[in-house]
Amino acid sequence: MSTTTEPTTAATFHLDHDSETVQRFVDRHVPDRSASRKEMAVRLHDAVRDRIRYEVYDADLTRAGTRASAILERGQGFCVHKSIVYAAALRAVGIPARLVYGDVRNHLASPRLLSLMGGDLFTFHALVSVNLDDRWVRATPVFNTLLCKLYGIEPLTFDGEHDSYYHPYDLAGRRHMEFVRWRGEFDDFPWETVTGGIAANHPRLLGSGGRTTAGSLTAEAEVIA
């Protein structure tokens, strides 16, 4: 394990950036670790966004299933999972990172997902706070480019200088997403808080064995297109 004691760069059980799996992912997308921190942060953002499939269904929310290495091995997850991977990858190259959570209204979900969530308020939406040039900026490497295309949403980009939260409207001008509450920033993944909150606020979403119910966001995209 890492001997780093700084809480925003340390390896933890969930942010296990010293694991071989996370290190391989970082090496694949940042072959030159002498590059600027901003360049590495942007490259890793795009890699997490597009190389890990965004999927709300059949997502593993167990303690073991929410480790960065386990998420990479599975190759999919939703905002909670992808933010964990991005934070771990940033720490792997020495960039301080924190996890951020907030509640959002999602106006472009499918009827089935809205039913499972109990409405359009999605709690514990996750993103990452990144320290670059002694400033904290927020990035959301969540919705992959292909899924965005299917849902008519512009993929979020991150330039390493400005916050990248969400697009309030889709490409057709329809209301997409809005933040209604911030729940704070965390140096480590608050597993009990996040998974407990999701279970309490969205009980129909959860299936068995610590996983969300089965389904496919790709298949449901045509419902709201």
Short mmCIF file of C-alpha atoms in Angstrom, two decimals:
data_model
loop_
_atom_site.label_atom_id
_atom_site.label_comp_id
_atom_site.label_asym_id
_atom_site.label_seq_id
_atom_site.Cartn_x
_atom_site.Cartn_y
_atom_site.Cartn_z
CA MET A 1 0.00 0.00 0.00
CA SER A 2 1.00 3.61 -0.50
CA THR A 3 2.84 5.31 2.33
CA THR A 4 1.32 8.68 1.40
CA THR A 5 -0.44 10.26 4.37
CA GLU A 6 -2.03 13.25 2.57
CA PRO A 7 -5.75 12.32 2.54
CA THR A 8 -6.43 13.69 -0.95
CA THR A 9 -3.68 11.59 -2.59
CA ALA A 10 -3.59 8.50 -0.38
CA ALA A 11 -4.55 5.02 -1.51
CA THR A 12 -7.55 3.63 0.37
CA PHE A 13 -9.65 0.48 0.24
CA HIS A 14 -11.93 2.00 -2.40
CA LEU A 15 -9.47 4.38 -4.05
CA ASP A 16 -6.86 1.65 -4.47
CA HIS A 17 -4.66 3.49 -6.94
CA ASP A 18 -1.66 1.39 -5.97
CA SER A 19 -3.35 -1.75 -7.35
CA GLU A 20 -2.01 -3.28 -10.56
CA THR A 21 -5.41 -2.83 -12.24
CA VAL A 22 -5.56 0.92 -11.64
CA GLN A 23 -1.88 1.38 -12.53
CA ARG A 24 -2.37 -0.46 -15.84
CA PHE A 25 -5.35 1.73 -16.69
CA VAL A 26 -3.36 4.87 -15.96
CA ASP A 27 -0.32 3.67 -17.92
CA ARG A 28 -2.54 2.92 -20.91
CA HIS A 29 -4.00 6.41 -21.04
CA VAL A 30 -1.14 8.47 -19.56
CA PRO A 31 2.00 6.81 -20.95
CA ASP A 32 4.04 9.90 -20.10
CA ARG A 33 3.73 10.66 -16.41
CA SER A 34 6.04 13.63 -16.81
CA ALA A 35 3.28 15.44 -18.72
CA SER A 36 1.63 18.43 -17.05
CA ARG A 37 -0.93 17.70 -14.36
CA LYS A 38 -3.61 19.42 -16.41
CA GLU A 39 -2.90 17.24 -19.44
CA MET A 40 -2.96 14.08 -17.35
CA ALA A 41 -6.20 15.11 -15.63
CA VAL A 42 -7.92 15.73 -18.98
CA ARG A 43 -6.65 12.48 -20.51
CA LEU A 44 -7.81 10.46 -17.52
CA HIS A 45 -11.17 12.23 -17.52
CA ASP A 46 -11.79 11.26 -21.14
CA ALA A 47 -10.57 7.71 -20.55
CA VAL A 48 -12.92 7.15 -17.61
CA ARG A 49 -15.80 8.79 -19.48
CA ASP A 50 -15.48 6.67 -22.61
CA ARG A 51 -13.65 3.47 -21.60
CA ILE A 52 -15.99 2.52 -18.76
CA ARG A 53 -19.56 1.93 -19.89
CA TYR A 54 -22.16 4.00 -18.08
CA GLU A 55 -24.89 1.71 -16.83
CA VAL A 56 -27.30 2.23 -13.93
CA TYR A 57 -28.64 -1.32 -14.17
CA ASP A 58 -26.95 -4.40 -12.69
CA ALA A 59 -24.47 -2.11 -10.91
CA ASP A 60 -22.49 -3.55 -8.02
CA LEU A 61 -22.86 -1.44 -4.88
CA THR A 62 -21.25 -3.87 -2.46
CA ARG A 63 -18.20 -2.72 -0.54
CA ALA A 64 -15.93 -4.91 -2.68
CA GLY A 65 -17.70 -3.95 -5.90
CA THR A 66 -17.08 -0.25 -5.36
CA ARG A 67 -13.30 -0.48 -5.32
CA ALA A 68 -11.65 1.29 -8.26
CA SER A 69 -9.87 -1.90 -9.31
CA ALA A 70 -13.08 -3.96 -9.23
CA ILE A 71 -14.95 -1.36 -11.26
CA LEU A 72 -12.23 -1.35 -13.91
CA GLU A 73 -12.26 -5.13 -14.08
CA ARG A 74 -16.03 -5.12 -14.59
CA GLY A 75 -15.84 -2.29 -17.12
CA GLN A 76 -19.10 -0.58 -16.26
CA GLY A 77 -20.98 1.33 -13.60
CA PHE A 78 -22.82 4.58 -13.03
CA CYS A 79 -21.72 7.95 -11.65
CA VAL A 80 -20.75 6.55 -8.22
CA HIS A 81 -18.45 3.96 -9.80
CA LYS A 82 -16.92 6.11 -12.51
CA SER A 83 -16.12 8.93 -10.10
CA ILE A 84 -14.32 6.47 -7.83
CA VAL A 85 -12.16 5.33 -10.75
CA TYR A 86 -11.37 8.88 -11.83
CA ALA A 87 -10.38 9.94 -8.31
CA ALA A 88 -8.16 6.88 -7.94
CA ALA A 89 -6.55 7.44 -11.35
CA LEU A 90 -5.80 11.07 -10.52
CA ARG A 91 -4.19 10.09 -7.24
CA ALA A 92 -2.10 7.51 -9.09
CA VAL A 93 -0.31 10.37 -10.86
CA GLY A 94 -0.09 12.51 -7.74
CA ILE A 95 -3.05 14.80 -8.41
CA PRO A 96 -5.16 15.46 -5.30
CA ALA A 97 -8.79 14.41 -5.74
CA ARG A 98 -11.97 14.27 -3.69
CA LEU A 99 -15.38 12.73 -4.30
CA VAL A 100 -18.39 15.06 -4.51
CA TYR A 101 -22.07 14.19 -4.12
CA GLY A 102 -25.27 16.07 -4.82
CA ASP A 103 -28.93 15.54 -5.65
CA VAL A 104 -30.11 16.28 -9.20
CA ARG A 105 -33.33 16.41 -11.15
CA ASN A 106 -32.97 14.30 -14.25
CA HIS A 107 -35.54 15.31 -16.85
CA LEU A 108 -34.45 12.90 -19.58
CA ALA A 109 -34.64 9.49 -17.93
CA SER A 110 -36.76 6.70 -19.38
CA PRO A 111 -40.20 6.01 -17.89
CA ARG A 112 -38.91 2.74 -16.42
CA LEU A 113 -35.93 4.36 -14.72
CA LEU A 114 -38.10 7.19 -13.37
CA SER A 115 -40.44 4.58 -11.92
CA LEU A 116 -37.59 2.67 -10.29
CA MET A 117 -36.08 5.88 -8.90
CA GLY A 118 -39.43 7.04 -7.56
CA GLY A 119 -39.44 10.24 -9.62
CA ASP A 120 -36.95 12.56 -11.32
CA LEU A 121 -34.94 13.40 -8.18
CA PHE A 122 -31.77 11.32 -8.23
CA THR A 123 -29.83 11.45 -4.97
CA PHE A 124 -26.08 11.02 -4.42
CA HIS A 125 -25.09 11.89 -7.98
CA ALA A 126 -21.29 11.67 -7.99
CA LEU A 127 -18.51 13.74 -9.53
CA VAL A 128 -14.89 14.57 -8.68
CA SER A 129 -13.10 17.63 -7.32
CA VAL A 130 -9.59 17.95 -8.79
CA ASN A 131 -6.75 20.13 -7.51
CA LEU A 132 -4.88 21.75 -10.39
CA ASP A 133 -2.66 24.83 -10.08
CA ASP A 134 -3.65 25.12 -6.42
CA ARG A 135 -7.34 25.39 -7.37
CA TRP A 136 -10.13 22.89 -6.89
CA VAL A 137 -12.25 22.34 -10.00
CA ARG A 138 -15.03 19.82 -10.46
CA ALA A 139 -15.31 17.29 -13.27
CA THR A 140 -17.93 14.69 -14.22
CA PRO A 141 -16.41 11.83 -16.29
CA VAL A 142 -19.68 9.93 -16.22
CA PHE A 143 -21.84 9.80 -19.35
CA ASN A 144 -19.86 8.16 -22.16
CA THR A 145 -19.94 9.64 -25.65
CA LEU A 146 -21.95 6.83 -27.25
CA LEU A 147 -24.68 6.95 -24.60
CA CYS A 148 -24.85 10.73 -24.89
CA LYS A 149 -25.38 10.39 -28.64
CA LEU A 150 -28.24 7.93 -28.08
CA TYR A 151 -29.92 10.26 -25.59
CA GLY A 152 -29.30 13.43 -27.62
CA ILE A 153 -26.93 14.99 -25.09
CA GLU A 154 -23.60 16.69 -25.75
CA PRO A 155 -20.78 14.78 -23.99
CA LEU A 156 -19.27 16.69 -21.09
CA THR A 157 -15.73 17.90 -21.67
CA PHE A 158 -13.14 18.95 -19.08
CA ASP A 159 -10.36 21.44 -19.82
CA GLY A 160 -8.63 21.28 -16.44
CA GLU A 161 -9.51 24.91 -15.70
CA HIS A 162 -13.29 25.20 -15.41
CA ASP A 163 -15.94 23.22 -13.57
CA SER A 164 -17.68 20.62 -15.72
CA TYR A 165 -20.92 19.58 -14.03
CA TYR A 166 -23.66 18.87 -16.55
CA HIS A 167 -25.60 20.29 -19.48
CA PRO A 168 -28.88 21.89 -18.37
CA TYR A 169 -30.44 21.17 -21.78
CA ASP A 170 -30.10 18.44 -24.39
CA LEU A 171 -29.36 19.05 -28.07
CA ALA A 172 -33.07 19.55 -28.80
CA GLY A 173 -33.39 22.22 -26.13
CA ARG A 174 -35.22 20.02 -23.63
CA ARG A 175 -34.48 20.38 -19.92
CA HIS A 176 -31.86 17.78 -18.99
CA MET A 177 -30.44 18.03 -15.48
CA GLU A 178 -30.26 20.49 -12.59
CA PHE A 179 -28.55 20.31 -9.20
CA VAL A 180 -30.88 20.89 -6.27
CA ARG A 181 -28.63 20.02 -3.32
CA TRP A 182 -24.94 19.50 -2.59
CA ARG A 183 -24.08 16.80 -0.05
CA GLY A 184 -20.39 17.64 0.30
CA GLU A 185 -16.87 16.61 -0.67
CA PHE A 186 -15.13 13.56 0.76
CA ASP A 187 -11.49 12.43 0.89
CA ASP A 188 -12.61 8.80 0.61
CA PHE A 189 -15.69 7.00 -0.67
CA PRO A 190 -18.32 7.16 2.12
CA TRP A 191 -19.71 3.73 1.28
CA GLU A 192 -22.30 3.45 4.03
CA THR A 193 -23.57 7.00 3.48
CA VAL A 194 -23.89 6.71 -0.30
CA THR A 195 -25.20 3.16 -0.62
CA GLY A 196 -27.44 3.60 2.41
CA GLY A 197 -28.81 6.82 0.97
CA ILE A 198 -29.49 5.26 -2.42
CA ALA A 199 -31.23 2.32 -0.74
CA ALA A 200 -33.37 4.62 1.39
CA ASN A 201 -34.27 7.07 -1.37
CA HIS A 202 -34.58 4.66 -4.30
CA PRO A 203 -35.54 1.25 -2.85
CA ARG A 204 -37.10 -0.01 -6.08
CA LEU A 205 -33.80 0.43 -7.93
CA LEU A 206 -32.05 -2.16 -5.81
CA GLY A 207 -32.18 -5.82 -6.73
CA SER A 208 -30.49 -8.60 -4.80
CA GLY A 209 -26.93 -9.22 -3.69
CA GLY A 210 -26.07 -5.54 -3.43
CA ARG A 211 -26.74 -4.90 -7.12
CA THR A 212 -29.23 -2.66 -8.85
CA THR A 213 -32.02 -4.24 -10.88
CA ALA A 214 -31.34 -5.59 -14.39
CA GLY A 215 -31.91 -3.55 -17.51
CA SER A 216 -30.20 -1.54 -20.24
CA LEU A 217 -29.96 2.22 -20.63
CA THR A 218 -29.04 1.73 -24.27
CA ALA A 219 -32.24 -0.20 -24.93
CA GLU A 220 -34.30 2.44 -23.11
CA ALA A 221 -32.79 5.36 -25.02
CA GLU A 222 -35.25 4.93 -27.88
CA VAL A 223 -38.14 5.46 -25.46
CA ILE A 224 -37.24 9.13 -24.89
CA ALA A 225 -35.52 9.90 -28.20
#
